[in-house]
Short mmCIF file of N, CA and C in Angstrom, two decimals:
data_model
loop_
_atom_site.label_atom_id
_atom_site.label_comp_id
_atom_site.label_asym_id
_atom_site.label_seq_id
_atom_site.Cartn_x
_atom_site.Cartn_y
_atom_site.Cartn_z
N MET R 297 -163.52 10.46 -198.08
CA MET R 297 -163.74 11.60 -197.14
C MET R 297 -164.25 12.61 -198.32
N SER R 298 -164.84 13.60 -197.69
CA SER R 298 -165.50 14.62 -198.55
C SER R 298 -164.39 15.57 -198.85
N PRO R 299 -164.39 16.31 -199.82
CA PRO R 299 -163.22 17.19 -200.49
C PRO R 299 -163.07 18.22 -199.21
N ASP R 300 -163.96 18.63 -198.47
CA ASP R 300 -164.02 19.71 -197.59
C ASP R 300 -163.24 19.42 -196.33
N TYR R 301 -163.15 18.03 -196.11
CA TYR R 301 -162.47 17.61 -194.99
C TYR R 301 -160.85 17.14 -195.12
N ALA R 302 -159.88 17.46 -194.34
CA ALA R 302 -158.70 17.00 -194.46
C ALA R 302 -158.12 16.60 -193.00
N LYS R 303 -157.16 15.77 -192.89
CA LYS R 303 -156.69 15.51 -191.50
C LYS R 303 -155.19 15.38 -191.64
N ASP R 304 -154.64 15.44 -190.31
CA ASP R 304 -153.23 15.10 -190.02
C ASP R 304 -153.06 14.07 -188.79
N ASN R 305 -152.04 14.06 -188.35
CA ASN R 305 -151.91 13.13 -187.24
C ASN R 305 -152.71 13.57 -185.97
N LYS R 306 -153.01 14.68 -185.73
CA LYS R 306 -153.66 15.31 -184.48
C LYS R 306 -155.11 15.81 -184.75
N ASN R 307 -155.50 16.36 -186.02
CA ASN R 307 -156.75 16.97 -186.00
C ASN R 307 -157.21 16.44 -187.18
N VAL R 308 -158.60 16.82 -187.37
CA VAL R 308 -159.53 16.69 -188.65
C VAL R 308 -159.75 18.24 -188.84
N PHE R 309 -159.70 18.51 -190.15
CA PHE R 309 -160.15 19.93 -190.67
C PHE R 309 -161.29 19.92 -191.42
N TYR R 310 -161.96 21.11 -191.38
CA TYR R 310 -163.24 21.26 -192.17
C TYR R 310 -162.98 22.57 -192.80
N LYS R 311 -162.84 22.74 -194.03
CA LYS R 311 -162.60 24.23 -194.76
C LYS R 311 -161.67 25.00 -193.64
N ASN R 312 -160.45 24.55 -193.54
CA ASN R 312 -159.47 25.14 -192.92
C ASN R 312 -159.77 25.36 -191.26
N SER R 313 -160.84 25.01 -190.69
CA SER R 313 -161.11 25.06 -189.35
C SER R 313 -160.87 23.75 -188.73
N ILE R 314 -160.63 23.37 -187.41
CA ILE R 314 -160.54 22.29 -186.75
C ILE R 314 -161.85 21.85 -186.44
N ALA R 315 -162.18 20.54 -186.82
CA ALA R 315 -163.50 19.92 -186.44
C ALA R 315 -163.37 19.44 -185.18
N GLU R 316 -164.05 19.92 -184.16
CA GLU R 316 -163.92 19.77 -182.58
C GLU R 316 -164.22 18.22 -182.33
N LYS R 317 -163.32 17.63 -181.47
CA LYS R 317 -163.56 16.38 -181.13
C LYS R 317 -163.44 15.08 -182.10
N ALA R 318 -163.03 15.28 -183.50
CA ALA R 318 -162.88 14.39 -184.39
C ALA R 318 -161.64 13.59 -184.23
N ASN R 319 -161.82 12.17 -184.23
CA ASN R 319 -160.48 11.65 -184.39
C ASN R 319 -159.89 11.17 -185.54
N PRO R 320 -158.76 11.76 -185.98
CA PRO R 320 -158.41 11.59 -187.30
C PRO R 320 -158.02 10.11 -187.55
N LYS R 321 -157.54 9.40 -186.62
CA LYS R 321 -157.20 7.92 -187.02
C LYS R 321 -158.44 7.12 -187.37
N THR R 322 -159.80 7.52 -187.02
CA THR R 322 -160.74 6.67 -187.50
C THR R 322 -161.86 7.50 -188.17
N PHE R 323 -161.43 8.54 -188.65
CA PHE R 323 -162.50 9.59 -189.26
C PHE R 323 -162.59 8.97 -190.73
N LYS R 324 -163.99 9.05 -191.27
CA LYS R 324 -164.20 8.44 -192.39
C LYS R 324 -165.57 8.83 -193.07
N ARG R 325 -165.91 8.56 -194.12
CA ARG R 325 -167.17 8.82 -194.70
C ARG R 325 -168.08 7.92 -194.36
N THR R 326 -169.53 8.36 -194.36
CA THR R 326 -170.47 7.28 -194.08
C THR R 326 -171.33 7.19 -195.42
N SER R 327 -172.28 6.25 -195.40
CA SER R 327 -173.17 6.15 -196.77
C SER R 327 -174.16 7.19 -196.89
N GLU R 328 -174.11 7.84 -195.62
CA GLU R 328 -175.06 9.13 -195.65
C GLU R 328 -174.55 10.35 -196.48
N ASN R 329 -175.07 10.86 -197.36
CA ASN R 329 -174.68 12.09 -197.92
C ASN R 329 -174.19 13.27 -197.16
N GLY R 330 -172.97 13.50 -197.24
CA GLY R 330 -172.29 14.65 -196.61
C GLY R 330 -171.94 14.32 -195.05
N VAL R 331 -172.12 13.17 -194.68
CA VAL R 331 -171.86 12.91 -193.17
C VAL R 331 -170.59 12.07 -192.93
N CYS R 332 -169.94 12.27 -191.98
CA CYS R 332 -168.63 11.59 -191.78
C CYS R 332 -168.91 11.23 -190.34
N GLU R 333 -168.22 10.05 -189.95
CA GLU R 333 -167.92 9.85 -188.63
C GLU R 333 -166.48 9.19 -188.10
N ASP R 334 -166.35 9.21 -186.85
CA ASP R 334 -165.09 8.78 -186.26
C ASP R 334 -165.25 7.67 -185.21
N GLY R 335 -166.55 6.99 -185.19
CA GLY R 335 -166.73 5.89 -184.39
C GLY R 335 -167.41 6.54 -183.18
N THR R 336 -167.12 7.57 -182.93
CA THR R 336 -167.75 8.20 -181.67
C THR R 336 -169.09 9.22 -181.95
N ASN R 337 -168.64 10.14 -183.02
CA ASN R 337 -169.44 11.14 -183.25
C ASN R 337 -169.85 11.13 -184.76
N LYS R 338 -170.73 11.72 -185.23
CA LYS R 338 -171.01 12.09 -186.57
C LYS R 338 -170.97 13.55 -186.89
N PHE R 339 -170.42 13.80 -188.02
CA PHE R 339 -170.26 15.17 -188.45
C PHE R 339 -170.78 15.44 -189.72
N ARG R 340 -171.27 16.56 -189.82
CA ARG R 340 -171.83 17.26 -191.00
C ARG R 340 -171.36 18.90 -191.15
N ASN R 341 -170.74 19.23 -192.18
CA ASN R 341 -170.38 20.53 -192.26
C ASN R 341 -169.17 20.81 -191.10
N GLY R 342 -168.50 19.82 -190.61
CA GLY R 342 -167.55 20.27 -189.62
C GLY R 342 -168.10 20.23 -188.08
N LYS R 343 -169.35 19.95 -187.95
CA LYS R 343 -170.03 20.09 -186.64
C LYS R 343 -170.56 18.56 -186.39
N ILE R 344 -170.80 18.23 -185.01
CA ILE R 344 -171.11 17.13 -184.59
C ILE R 344 -172.69 17.17 -184.48
N ILE R 345 -173.23 16.07 -185.14
CA ILE R 345 -174.75 16.12 -185.38
C ILE R 345 -175.41 14.76 -184.53
N ASN R 346 -174.58 14.34 -183.83
CA ASN R 346 -175.24 13.19 -182.99
C ASN R 346 -176.65 13.33 -182.73
#
């Protein structure tokens, strides 16, 4: 996971803000630079980029 992201049991955080609709149980990095995903949505800079 990118160093800008953190997660707990309920939320995924991006630079101290909650990344909306991100599932912390499945959230992980992708092979794309700077992109993470949770199985439903893709995220870049804490925002959904589907």
